[in-house]
Amino acid sequence: MILFAADCGDARLEEAGGKAASLLRLRSHGFPVPPFFVIPAGATRGGTISAQLREAVREAWLSLGGEAHEYAVRSSGVAEDSADNSFAGVFDTVLHVRGFDGIIAAIEKCLASHNSAAAQTYRNDRVVDGDDAMAVIVQRMVNASWSGVSFTADPASQSLSVMVVNAVEGVGEKLVSGLVNPEEIKIANATGRVISRHAPPGQKPFPESLLRAVIAESQRAADVFGFPQDLEWAFDSSALQLLQSRPITTLTGVWHNRALEPWAENPKADPDNSEKIWTRAYADEIWAPPVSPLFYDVQNLTAQIPSQLSMYGDMAPGPPDAFKYYRAAPYLDISLLERLYVFLPRVARLPGLLYQLPPERRDAVRNARWQWRGLLRRTWIFEVRNGARWGFTRNHKFLKRSWAPFLADTYRLGEARLDALDEAGLDAHIQSIWALAGTIGFECGITVFYYAQDLKLLITGLLGKWFGKGEELYATVSAGLDDSHTVRETDNIWQLADMIRNAGADVLALAKTSTWAEFELRSAPETFARVQAAFEDFLKSHAHRGANYKDLIHPRWGDDPQLLWLQIQAFLGDDIPRPADSHARSAALRLATQRQCLNDVRGITA
């Protein structure tokens, strides 16, 4: 019925509760903890104290010194102080308890708080499961000269490199309950250097020797438990005692994400610098959030922007932590965007581009001198240094000529049976993929620079300057372009759906409501054979595609043909326009708009 501190190796969370389990772990690793015992959750699950439990509590209380001391009686819910749920301030704690009757009354008060309105609201708001009982801690009170809390990472800024210590003279309950303001001290974890300290007027400063003891034990607790900790502590004269250690629940994502970063062990990385501003601009153009940790790790672009800047002649080193992963999205250090934007003509620095920057930094970028020499340098690298003949259309012609043989080689590589390859064979296969990608990779990169960035922004800016409708006109004059792979793919899917529509009403009705596997089983063999032939022919060249094909964790059409079947089903309704027809109308509007714009520039009226 009672767990003592010596039972630390045998206590389970569902018996001791989160807070007591933490104390037991602290004790097992040699941390200084005041003497205590725990009434396990199983002994209190009925919500009452039996005569047998009452006698067990008396014996345990006497073993701690009985009437000779005051005690703190603390709740310890089974879901409390976990990495997901702290229950901070929800359950009751009773301090300075004297006498056995006082101990029993305090235990009953803690048990009652388990079913309070505040506790139930917390569970409902956070969807907490398994919190069906409560253990109770009875611990000898510390006659505190100083007390406080320490966070081994900053829970407000989510900075993992900064420890925060809050200290008050005397007992810390008024601090925990928010009744007094503490001295706040921030410390650099890597060096132990005090970054800042702020104390309320007239308050005695926390002694340096005590601060160093708190820093050392707090960092040791974080190391032992493998996660940033929120600790409560008190000094009995000059002896430090730990009263609680729990995970900082708000840091779960940041802590686990840090291991993904290529700069995680780089001493020059400074991701917690409060002067840094992080943006999803640029990153969202490359990744499509939510981004899995695997895909962020595989396609990390930390070195890409410094490489881009070097092509312009900006040789200043980029920060090693150019990107940061947070809540399933990559973020970019915004200072790198500011360095890139000065190579755009001012007319191309559109409001939509500048809105990616904080308001107070937009004017500086908008009015910065155009670094046109850098743009010429990058163009020279693309068009001359790499052995190509001068000309902005050379790249397009090269890709058009090279694309068909490139695709033929990808089909060949795609037919490899990966499950039949040993480790060396898989490595060789991967190298073959990289070698093939290298045959057109540089030219594809040029299209991103020229067409997705430079020309788009420049043309949009000029259309806005000349006609006052830059974004709207650009969308029209760039629509319906010839030889669109996207349109061709969508039109092929439409044709597969049209084949089914033309196969008869019964086949159409079956296709609308069945899975691909069910369609195979229930349709006539000759009908399914025709659809299957067209389906597999399309899938051969589109197996890599899918609704979320940008992220490695999502299945492609080739992994699960049902995903392609869902796309076909979307075109099985009545009066679904053919994509090729819609594209042709966009092309006609584009040509008409281009002619009108050119006539307006020349001053020609219809």
Coordinates of C-alpha atoms in Angstrom, one line a residue:
M1 CA 0.0 0.0 0.0
I2 CA 3.0 2.3 0.4
L3 CA 6.0 3.0 -1.9
F4 CA 9.1 4.3 -0.3
A5 CA 12.0 6.2 -1.9
A6 CA 14.0 3.0 -1.7
D7 CA 11.4 1.3 -4.0
C8 CA 12.5 3.6 -6.9
G9 CA 13.5 0.7 -9.1
D10 CA 10.2 -1.1 -8.8
A11 CA 7.6 1.8 -9.2
R12 CA 5.5 2.0 -12.3
L13 CA 3.9 5.1 -13.7
E14 CA 0.4 3.7 -13.3
E15 CA 1.1 3.0 -9.6
A16 CA 3.1 6.1 -8.6
G17 CA 1.7 8.7 -11.0
G18 CA 3.8 11.2 -13.0
K19 CA 5.1 13.4 -10.2
A20 CA 6.0 10.6 -7.8
A21 CA 7.6 8.5 -10.6
S22 CA 9.7 11.6 -11.3
L23 CA 10.9 11.8 -7.7
L24 CA 11.6 8.1 -7.6
R25 CA 13.7 8.5 -10.8
L26 CA 15.5 11.4 -9.3
R27 CA 16.3 9.4 -6.2
S28 CA 17.5 6.4 -8.2
H29 CA 20.0 8.6 -10.1
G30 CA 21.4 10.0 -6.9
F31 CA 19.8 13.5 -7.0
P32 CA 19.2 15.1 -3.6
V33 CA 15.5 14.6 -2.8
P34 CA 13.8 15.2 0.6
P35 CA 12.6 12.0 2.3
F36 CA 9.1 10.9 1.1
F37 CA 6.7 8.0 0.6
V38 CA 3.9 7.5 -1.9
I39 CA 0.4 6.1 -1.6
P40 CA 0.0 4.3 -5.0
A41 CA -3.0 4.9 -7.2
G42 CA -4.2 1.4 -6.7
A43 CA -4.7 2.0 -3.0
T44 CA -6.8 5.2 -3.6
R45 CA -8.8 4.2 -6.7
G46 CA -12.0 4.0 -4.7
G47 CA -11.6 7.6 -3.6
T48 CA -11.6 6.8 0.1
I49 CA -9.0 5.9 2.7
S50 CA -9.6 2.5 4.2
A51 CA -8.7 1.6 7.8
Q52 CA -5.9 -0.6 6.5
L53 CA -4.5 2.2 4.3
R54 CA -4.8 4.7 7.2
E55 CA -2.7 2.4 9.4
A56 CA -0.1 2.0 6.6
V57 CA 0.1 5.8 6.2
R58 CA 0.6 6.2 10.0
E59 CA 3.6 3.7 9.9
A60 CA 5.1 5.4 6.9
W61 CA 4.7 8.9 8.4
L62 CA 6.3 7.8 11.6
S63 CA 9.3 6.4 9.6
L64 CA 9.9 9.9 8.2
G65 CA 10.0 11.4 11.7
G66 CA 6.3 11.8 12.5
E67 CA 5.5 14.8 14.7
A68 CA 9.0 16.2 14.5
H69 CA 8.6 17.6 11.0
E70 CA 6.2 19.5 8.7
Y71 CA 5.2 17.8 5.5
A72 CA 4.2 18.6 1.9
V73 CA 1.3 16.5 0.6
R74 CA 1.2 16.4 -3.2
S75 CA -1.1 14.9 -5.8
S76 CA 0.5 12.6 -8.4
G77 CA -2.0 11.7 -11.2
V78 CA -1.1 8.8 -13.5
A79 CA -1.1 11.1 -16.6
E80 CA 0.6 14.1 -14.8
D81 CA 4.0 15.5 -15.6
S82 CA 4.3 13.5 -18.9
A83 CA 5.8 14.9 -22.1
D84 CA 2.3 15.6 -23.3
N85 CA 0.4 16.6 -20.2
S86 CA 1.7 18.5 -17.3
F87 CA -1.5 19.2 -15.3
A88 CA 0.4 22.1 -13.8
G89 CA -1.6 23.9 -11.2
V90 CA -4.7 21.6 -11.7
F91 CA -4.3 19.2 -8.7
D92 CA -3.9 20.3 -5.1
T93 CA -0.8 20.5 -3.0
V94 CA -1.0 21.1 0.8
L95 CA 2.1 22.5 2.5
H96 CA 3.3 22.8 6.1
V97 CA 1.1 19.9 7.3
R98 CA 1.5 18.8 10.9
G99 CA 0.2 15.8 12.8
F100 CA -1.3 12.6 11.5
D101 CA -4.9 13.9 11.3
G102 CA -3.5 16.8 9.2
I103 CA -1.8 14.3 6.9
I104 CA -5.0 12.3 6.3
A105 CA -7.0 15.5 5.7
A106 CA -4.4 16.7 3.1
I107 CA -4.5 13.3 1.4
E108 CA -8.2 13.5 1.1
K109 CA -8.0 17.0 -0.3
C110 CA -5.5 15.9 -3.0
L111 CA -7.8 12.9 -3.9
A112 CA -10.8 15.2 -4.2
S113 CA -8.9 17.5 -6.6
H114 CA -8.6 14.6 -9.1
N115 CA -12.3 15.0 -9.9
S116 CA -12.5 18.7 -9.7
A117 CA -14.1 20.9 -12.5
A118 CA -10.6 22.2 -13.4
A119 CA -9.2 18.7 -13.8
Q120 CA -12.1 17.6 -15.9
T121 CA -11.8 20.6 -18.2
Y122 CA -8.1 20.0 -18.6
R123 CA -8.7 16.4 -19.6
N124 CA -11.5 17.3 -22.1
D125 CA -9.5 20.2 -23.7
R126 CA -6.4 18.0 -24.2
V127 CA -8.2 14.6 -24.8
V128 CA -6.2 13.0 -22.0
D129 CA -6.7 9.2 -21.8
G130 CA -5.9 6.9 -18.9
D131 CA -6.0 9.4 -16.1
D132 CA -8.3 7.3 -14.0
A133 CA -6.6 7.4 -10.6
M134 CA -4.3 9.4 -8.4
A135 CA -1.3 8.6 -6.2
V136 CA -0.4 10.9 -3.4
I137 CA 3.1 12.0 -2.2
V138 CA 3.9 12.7 1.5
Q139 CA 7.3 14.5 1.7
R140 CA 9.2 16.1 4.4
M141 CA 9.1 19.9 4.1
V142 CA 12.3 21.8 3.3
N143 CA 12.9 24.7 5.6
A144 CA 13.8 26.8 2.5
S145 CA 16.2 29.7 2.5
W146 CA 15.8 30.0 -1.2
S147 CA 13.5 28.2 -3.6
G148 CA 12.4 28.4 -7.2
V149 CA 12.0 26.7 -10.6
S150 CA 14.4 26.1 -13.4
F151 CA 13.8 25.3 -17.1
T152 CA 16.7 23.7 -18.9
A153 CA 15.3 25.2 -22.2
D154 CA 13.3 28.5 -22.5
P155 CA 9.6 27.5 -22.7
A156 CA 8.6 31.0 -23.9
S157 CA 11.0 31.4 -26.8
Q158 CA 11.4 27.6 -27.3
S159 CA 15.2 28.2 -27.3
L160 CA 17.0 24.9 -26.4
S161 CA 20.2 26.8 -25.8
V162 CA 19.0 28.9 -22.9
M163 CA 18.2 27.9 -19.3
V164 CA 15.8 30.0 -17.3
V165 CA 16.0 30.1 -13.5
N166 CA 13.3 31.8 -11.3
A167 CA 14.3 32.3 -7.7
V168 CA 12.7 33.7 -4.6
E169 CA 13.9 33.9 -1.0
G170 CA 12.1 31.5 1.3
V171 CA 9.5 28.9 0.4
G172 CA 8.6 28.8 -3.3
E173 CA 4.9 28.1 -3.2
K174 CA 4.0 31.7 -3.7
L175 CA 6.2 31.7 -6.8
V176 CA 4.6 28.6 -8.2
S177 CA 1.1 30.0 -7.6
G178 CA 2.0 33.3 -9.1
L179 CA 1.7 35.4 -5.9
V180 CA 5.2 36.9 -6.0
N181 CA 7.6 37.9 -8.8
P182 CA 10.9 36.1 -8.8
E183 CA 14.3 37.1 -10.0
E184 CA 14.6 35.8 -13.5
I185 CA 18.0 34.6 -14.7
K186 CA 18.8 33.4 -18.2
I187 CA 21.9 31.3 -18.8
A188 CA 23.6 30.0 -22.0
N189 CA 23.5 26.2 -21.7
A190 CA 26.7 25.7 -23.6
T191 CA 28.9 27.9 -21.5
G192 CA 27.1 28.6 -18.3
R193 CA 27.4 32.3 -19.0
V194 CA 24.6 34.5 -17.5
I195 CA 22.9 36.2 -20.4
S196 CA 20.5 38.4 -18.3
R197 CA 19.0 38.7 -14.8
H198 CA 16.1 40.8 -13.7
A199 CA 15.0 41.1 -10.1
P200 CA 12.0 43.0 -8.7
P201 CA 13.0 46.3 -6.9
G202 CA 14.3 45.7 -3.4
Q203 CA 14.6 41.9 -3.7
K204 CA 17.8 40.3 -2.6
P205 CA 19.8 38.8 -5.5
F206 CA 20.0 35.0 -5.8
P207 CA 23.5 34.1 -4.5
E208 CA 26.0 33.1 -7.2
S209 CA 27.1 29.9 -5.5
L210 CA 23.5 28.7 -5.2
L211 CA 22.8 29.6 -8.8
R212 CA 25.7 27.5 -9.9
A213 CA 24.4 24.5 -8.0
V214 CA 21.0 24.9 -9.6
I215 CA 22.5 25.1 -13.1
A216 CA 24.6 22.0 -12.5
E217 CA 21.8 19.8 -11.1
S218 CA 19.3 21.0 -13.7
Q219 CA 21.5 20.2 -16.6
R220 CA 22.3 16.8 -15.1
A221 CA 18.6 16.1 -14.8
A222 CA 18.0 17.0 -18.5
D223 CA 20.9 14.8 -19.5
V224 CA 19.7 11.8 -17.4
F225 CA 16.1 12.0 -18.6
G226 CA 17.0 12.8 -22.2
F227 CA 14.6 15.7 -22.5
P228 CA 14.4 19.4 -21.3
Q229 CA 13.2 19.6 -17.7
D230 CA 11.1 21.9 -15.6
L231 CA 12.4 21.5 -12.0
E232 CA 11.2 22.8 -8.6
W233 CA 13.9 23.1 -6.0
A234 CA 14.7 24.5 -2.6
F235 CA 17.8 25.1 -0.5
D236 CA 17.8 23.9 3.1
S237 CA 20.5 26.4 4.2
S238 CA 23.1 25.8 1.5
A239 CA 22.0 22.2 0.6
L240 CA 20.0 21.9 -2.7
Q241 CA 17.0 19.7 -2.7
L242 CA 15.0 18.8 -5.8
L243 CA 11.2 18.7 -5.3
Q244 CA 10.1 17.9 -8.8
S245 CA 11.3 17.3 -12.3
R246 CA 9.0 17.0 -15.3
P247 CA 9.3 17.4 -19.1
I248 CA 8.7 20.9 -20.6
T249 CA 5.7 19.8 -22.6
T250 CA 5.7 22.8 -25.0
L251 CA 9.1 21.7 -26.4
T252 CA 8.3 18.2 -27.6
G253 CA 8.3 19.1 -31.3
V254 CA 11.4 21.4 -31.1
W255 CA 13.4 18.9 -29.1
H256 CA 12.8 15.9 -31.4
N257 CA 13.1 17.9 -34.6
R258 CA 16.6 19.2 -33.6
A259 CA 18.1 15.8 -34.3
L260 CA 17.0 16.0 -37.9
E261 CA 19.1 19.1 -38.7
P262 CA 22.3 18.7 -40.6
W263 CA 23.8 21.5 -38.5
A264 CA 22.7 19.9 -35.1
E265 CA 26.3 19.4 -34.0
N266 CA 27.8 22.5 -35.7
P267 CA 29.1 25.0 -33.1
K268 CA 28.5 27.8 -35.5
A269 CA 24.8 27.2 -35.8
D270 CA 22.7 29.7 -33.9
P271 CA 19.0 28.7 -34.4
D272 CA 17.9 30.2 -31.1
N273 CA 19.2 33.6 -31.8
S274 CA 16.4 36.0 -31.0
E275 CA 17.5 38.4 -33.7
K276 CA 16.8 35.7 -36.4
I277 CA 13.5 35.8 -38.3
W278 CA 12.3 32.6 -39.8
T279 CA 9.9 32.3 -42.8
R280 CA 8.1 29.6 -44.7
A281 CA 8.5 31.7 -47.9
Y282 CA 10.8 30.0 -50.4
A283 CA 10.6 26.7 -48.5
D284 CA 6.9 26.3 -49.3
E285 CA 7.8 26.6 -53.0
I286 CA 10.0 23.5 -52.7
W287 CA 8.4 21.4 -50.1
A288 CA 4.6 21.0 -49.7
P289 CA 3.7 21.1 -46.0
P290 CA 3.1 19.1 -44.0
V291 CA 6.6 17.8 -44.6
S292 CA 7.6 14.5 -43.0
P293 CA 10.9 14.4 -41.1
L294 CA 12.2 11.8 -43.5
F295 CA 11.6 14.0 -46.6
Y296 CA 13.1 17.0 -44.8
D297 CA 16.2 15.0 -44.0
V298 CA 16.6 13.6 -47.5
Q299 CA 15.9 16.8 -49.4
N300 CA 17.6 19.3 -47.1
L301 CA 18.5 22.5 -48.9
T302 CA 20.8 24.1 -46.3
A303 CA 23.6 24.5 -48.8
Q304 CA 21.5 25.6 -51.7
I305 CA 20.9 29.3 -51.1
P306 CA 24.6 30.0 -50.3
S307 CA 25.4 28.2 -53.6
Q308 CA 22.9 30.4 -55.4
L309 CA 24.4 33.6 -53.9
S310 CA 27.9 32.5 -54.9
M311 CA 26.7 32.4 -58.6
Y312 CA 25.8 36.1 -58.2
G313 CA 29.2 36.8 -56.7
D314 CA 27.9 37.1 -53.1
M315 CA 30.6 35.1 -51.5
A316 CA 29.7 35.9 -47.9
P317 CA 29.2 32.6 -46.0
G318 CA 25.7 31.6 -45.3
P319 CA 24.7 30.4 -41.8
P320 CA 25.0 26.6 -41.4
D321 CA 21.4 26.7 -40.0
A322 CA 19.9 28.3 -43.2
F323 CA 16.8 26.1 -42.7
K324 CA 15.0 24.9 -39.6
Y325 CA 12.2 22.3 -39.3
Y326 CA 9.3 23.1 -37.0
R327 CA 5.8 21.6 -36.8
A328 CA 6.0 19.7 -40.1
A329 CA 7.3 22.7 -42.1
P330 CA 10.8 23.9 -43.1
Y331 CA 11.6 27.6 -42.3
L332 CA 14.3 29.7 -43.9
D333 CA 16.5 32.4 -42.3
I334 CA 15.0 35.5 -43.8
S335 CA 18.3 37.3 -44.1
L336 CA 19.2 35.0 -47.0
L337 CA 16.0 36.1 -48.9
E338 CA 17.0 39.7 -48.5
R339 CA 20.4 38.9 -50.0
L340 CA 18.8 37.2 -53.0
Y341 CA 16.2 39.9 -53.7
V342 CA 18.8 42.7 -54.4
F343 CA 19.8 40.8 -57.7
L344 CA 16.2 41.4 -59.0
P345 CA 15.4 44.6 -60.9
R346 CA 13.4 46.9 -58.7
V347 CA 10.4 46.6 -60.9
A348 CA 10.4 42.8 -60.2
R349 CA 10.4 43.3 -56.4
L350 CA 6.7 42.9 -56.2
P351 CA 4.5 43.5 -53.2
G352 CA 3.8 39.7 -52.9
L353 CA 7.6 39.2 -52.7
L354 CA 8.2 42.0 -50.2
Y355 CA 5.3 40.8 -48.0
Q356 CA 7.4 37.8 -47.2
L357 CA 9.6 40.2 -45.1
P358 CA 8.7 41.9 -41.8
P359 CA 7.1 45.3 -42.4
E360 CA 10.0 47.2 -40.9
R361 CA 12.5 45.5 -43.4
R362 CA 10.5 45.9 -46.7
D363 CA 11.6 49.4 -47.6
A364 CA 15.3 48.6 -47.4
V365 CA 14.9 45.7 -49.8
R366 CA 12.4 47.6 -52.1
N367 CA 14.8 50.5 -52.5
A368 CA 18.1 48.6 -52.5
R369 CA 20.3 49.2 -55.6
W370 CA 19.9 46.6 -58.3
Q371 CA 23.0 44.4 -58.3
W372 CA 22.9 43.9 -62.1
R373 CA 26.5 42.7 -62.4
G374 CA 25.6 39.7 -60.2
L375 CA 22.7 38.8 -62.5
L376 CA 25.0 39.0 -65.5
R377 CA 27.6 36.8 -63.7
R378 CA 25.0 34.1 -63.0
T379 CA 23.8 34.2 -66.6
W380 CA 27.4 33.8 -67.8
I381 CA 27.8 30.7 -65.6
F382 CA 24.6 29.2 -67.0
E383 CA 25.2 30.0 -70.6
V384 CA 28.9 30.2 -71.2
R385 CA 31.1 28.6 -68.5
N386 CA 29.3 25.3 -68.8
G387 CA 30.2 24.9 -72.5
A388 CA 26.9 26.0 -74.0
R389 CA 26.4 28.3 -77.0
W390 CA 25.1 31.7 -76.0
G391 CA 21.4 32.1 -76.2
F392 CA 18.4 32.2 -73.8
T393 CA 16.5 29.6 -75.9
R394 CA 19.4 27.1 -75.9
N395 CA 18.3 25.6 -72.6
H396 CA 14.7 25.1 -73.8
K397 CA 15.8 23.4 -77.0
F398 CA 18.2 21.1 -75.1
L399 CA 15.5 19.9 -72.7
K400 CA 13.0 19.4 -75.5
R401 CA 15.6 17.3 -77.4
S402 CA 16.8 15.4 -74.3
W403 CA 13.5 14.7 -72.6
A404 CA 12.3 11.7 -74.5
P405 CA 15.5 9.7 -74.1
F406 CA 15.7 10.8 -70.5
L407 CA 12.2 9.4 -69.9
A408 CA 13.1 6.1 -71.7
D409 CA 16.0 5.6 -69.3
T410 CA 13.8 6.4 -66.3
Y411 CA 11.3 3.7 -67.4
R412 CA 14.2 1.2 -67.5
L413 CA 15.4 2.2 -64.1
G414 CA 11.8 2.0 -62.8
E415 CA 11.5 -1.6 -63.8
A416 CA 14.2 -2.7 -61.4
R417 CA 13.1 -5.2 -58.7
L418 CA 14.3 -3.4 -55.6
D419 CA 13.4 -6.3 -53.3
A420 CA 15.7 -8.6 -55.3
L421 CA 18.8 -6.3 -54.9
D422 CA 21.4 -6.8 -52.2
E423 CA 22.9 -3.8 -50.5
A424 CA 25.6 -3.3 -53.1
G425 CA 23.1 -3.7 -55.9
L426 CA 20.8 -1.1 -54.3
D427 CA 23.8 1.3 -53.9
A428 CA 24.6 0.9 -57.6
H429 CA 21.0 1.4 -58.6
I430 CA 20.9 4.7 -56.6
Q431 CA 24.1 5.8 -58.3
S432 CA 22.5 5.1 -61.7
I433 CA 19.5 7.3 -60.7
W434 CA 21.8 10.2 -59.7
A435 CA 23.9 9.8 -62.9
L436 CA 20.8 10.0 -65.0
A437 CA 19.5 13.0 -63.1
G438 CA 22.8 14.7 -63.7
T439 CA 22.4 14.6 -67.5
I440 CA 19.6 17.2 -67.3
G441 CA 19.7 18.4 -63.7
F442 CA 21.7 21.6 -64.4
E443 CA 19.4 22.6 -67.2
C444 CA 16.3 22.0 -65.1
G445 CA 17.8 24.2 -62.5
I446 CA 18.2 27.0 -65.0
T447 CA 14.5 26.8 -65.9
V448 CA 13.7 27.3 -62.2
F449 CA 15.9 30.5 -62.1
Y450 CA 14.9 31.9 -65.5
Y451 CA 11.2 31.1 -65.7
A452 CA 9.9 30.4 -62.2
Q453 CA 11.7 33.4 -60.7
D454 CA 13.4 36.0 -63.0
L455 CA 11.1 36.1 -66.0
K456 CA 7.9 35.6 -64.0
L457 CA 8.7 38.5 -61.6
L458 CA 10.1 40.8 -64.3
I459 CA 7.1 40.3 -66.7
T460 CA 4.6 40.7 -63.8
G461 CA 6.3 43.9 -62.7
L462 CA 6.4 45.3 -66.2
L463 CA 2.7 44.4 -66.8
G464 CA 1.8 46.1 -63.5
K465 CA 3.9 49.2 -64.4
W466 CA 2.5 49.5 -68.0
F467 CA -1.1 48.3 -67.5
G468 CA -1.7 48.4 -63.7
K469 CA -2.7 44.7 -63.6
G470 CA 0.5 42.7 -63.2
E471 CA -0.6 39.6 -61.4
E472 CA -3.9 39.3 -63.4
L473 CA -2.3 39.8 -66.8
Y474 CA 0.6 37.5 -66.1
A475 CA -1.8 34.7 -65.2
T476 CA -3.5 35.1 -68.6
V477 CA -0.5 35.6 -70.8
S478 CA 1.3 32.6 -69.3
A479 CA -1.8 30.3 -69.5
G480 CA -2.4 27.6 -72.1
L481 CA 1.2 27.2 -73.1
D482 CA 2.1 24.5 -75.6
D483 CA 3.3 21.0 -74.7
S484 CA 2.2 21.1 -71.0
H485 CA 3.0 17.8 -69.3
T486 CA 0.4 18.5 -66.6
V487 CA -2.4 19.1 -69.2
R488 CA -1.3 16.0 -71.1
E489 CA -1.4 13.8 -68.0
T490 CA -4.8 15.1 -66.9
D491 CA -6.2 14.7 -70.4
N492 CA -5.0 11.1 -70.5
I493 CA -6.9 10.4 -67.2
W494 CA -10.0 12.1 -68.7
Q495 CA -9.7 9.8 -71.7
L496 CA -9.5 6.7 -69.4
A497 CA -12.7 7.9 -67.8
D498 CA -14.3 8.5 -71.2
M499 CA -13.5 4.9 -72.3
I500 CA -15.5 3.8 -69.2
R501 CA -18.4 6.2 -69.9
N502 CA -18.6 4.8 -73.5
A503 CA -18.7 1.2 -72.3
G504 CA -22.3 1.4 -71.2
A505 CA -24.5 2.5 -68.3
D506 CA -23.9 -0.7 -66.3
V507 CA -20.1 -0.4 -66.6
L508 CA -20.2 3.3 -65.7
A509 CA -22.4 2.7 -62.6
L510 CA -20.1 -0.1 -61.4
A511 CA -17.0 2.1 -61.9
K512 CA -18.4 5.0 -60.0
T513 CA -19.0 2.9 -56.8
S514 CA -16.3 0.2 -56.8
T515 CA -12.7 0.1 -55.9
W516 CA -10.2 -0.9 -58.7
A517 CA -10.0 -4.4 -57.3
E518 CA -13.9 -4.7 -57.2
F519 CA -14.1 -3.3 -60.7
E520 CA -11.8 -6.1 -61.9
L521 CA -13.8 -8.8 -60.1
R522 CA -17.3 -7.6 -61.1
S523 CA -16.9 -6.2 -64.7
A524 CA -17.0 -8.4 -67.8
P525 CA -13.6 -9.8 -68.7
E526 CA -13.4 -8.2 -72.1
T527 CA -14.5 -4.8 -70.7
F528 CA -11.9 -5.0 -67.9
A529 CA -9.2 -6.1 -70.3
R530 CA -9.6 -3.0 -72.4
V531 CA -9.6 -0.7 -69.4
Q532 CA -6.7 -2.5 -67.8
A533 CA -4.6 -2.2 -70.9
A534 CA -5.1 1.5 -71.1
F535 CA -4.7 1.9 -67.3
E536 CA -1.4 0.0 -67.2
D537 CA -0.1 1.8 -70.2
F538 CA -0.7 5.1 -68.5
L539 CA 0.7 3.8 -65.2
K540 CA 3.9 2.8 -66.9
S541 CA 4.9 6.4 -67.4
H542 CA 3.1 7.9 -64.4
A543 CA 3.8 5.4 -61.6
H544 CA 5.8 8.0 -59.7
R545 CA 2.9 10.4 -59.5
G546 CA 0.3 10.7 -56.7
A547 CA -1.8 13.2 -54.8
N548 CA 1.1 13.9 -52.4
Y549 CA 4.0 12.7 -54.6
K550 CA 6.4 15.4 -53.3
D551 CA 6.8 13.6 -50.0
L552 CA 8.6 10.3 -49.8
I553 CA 6.3 8.9 -47.2
H554 CA 3.1 9.0 -49.4
P555 CA 2.4 6.1 -51.8
R556 CA 2.5 6.8 -55.5
W557 CA 0.1 5.5 -58.1
G558 CA 2.6 2.7 -58.8
D559 CA 2.6 1.7 -55.2
D560 CA -1.2 1.7 -55.0
P561 CA -3.2 1.7 -58.3
Q562 CA -6.3 2.5 -56.3
L563 CA -5.0 6.1 -56.0
L564 CA -5.0 6.4 -59.8
W565 CA -8.5 4.9 -59.9
L566 CA -9.8 7.6 -57.6
Q567 CA -8.5 10.2 -60.1
I568 CA -10.3 8.4 -62.9
Q569 CA -13.5 8.3 -60.8
A570 CA -13.4 12.0 -60.4
F571 CA -13.9 12.4 -64.2
L572 CA -16.8 9.9 -64.4
G573 CA -19.5 12.5 -63.7
D574 CA -21.8 14.0 -66.3
D575 CA -20.6 17.1 -68.3
I576 CA -17.0 16.9 -67.1
P577 CA -15.1 19.2 -69.6
R578 CA -12.1 17.7 -71.3
P579 CA -8.9 19.2 -70.0
A580 CA -7.5 19.6 -73.5
D581 CA -10.5 21.7 -74.5
S582 CA -10.1 23.9 -71.4
H583 CA -6.4 24.3 -72.2
A584 CA -7.1 25.3 -75.8
R585 CA -9.5 28.0 -74.6
S586 CA -6.8 29.3 -72.2
A587 CA -4.3 29.3 -75.1
A588 CA -6.7 31.3 -77.3
L589 CA -7.3 33.9 -74.5
R590 CA -3.5 34.1 -73.9
L591 CA -2.8 34.9 -77.6
A592 CA -5.6 37.5 -77.7
T593 CA -4.4 39.1 -74.5
Q594 CA -0.8 39.2 -75.7
R595 CA -1.9 40.9 -79.0
Q596 CA -3.9 43.4 -77.0
C597 CA -1.0 44.2 -74.7
L598 CA 1.4 44.7 -77.6
N599 CA -1.1 46.9 -79.4
D600 CA -1.5 49.0 -76.3
V601 CA 2.2 49.4 -76.0
R602 CA 2.5 50.5 -79.6
G603 CA -0.5 52.8 -79.3
I604 CA -2.6 50.8 -81.8
T605 CA -6.4 50.8 -81.3
A606 CA -8.7 48.2 -82.7

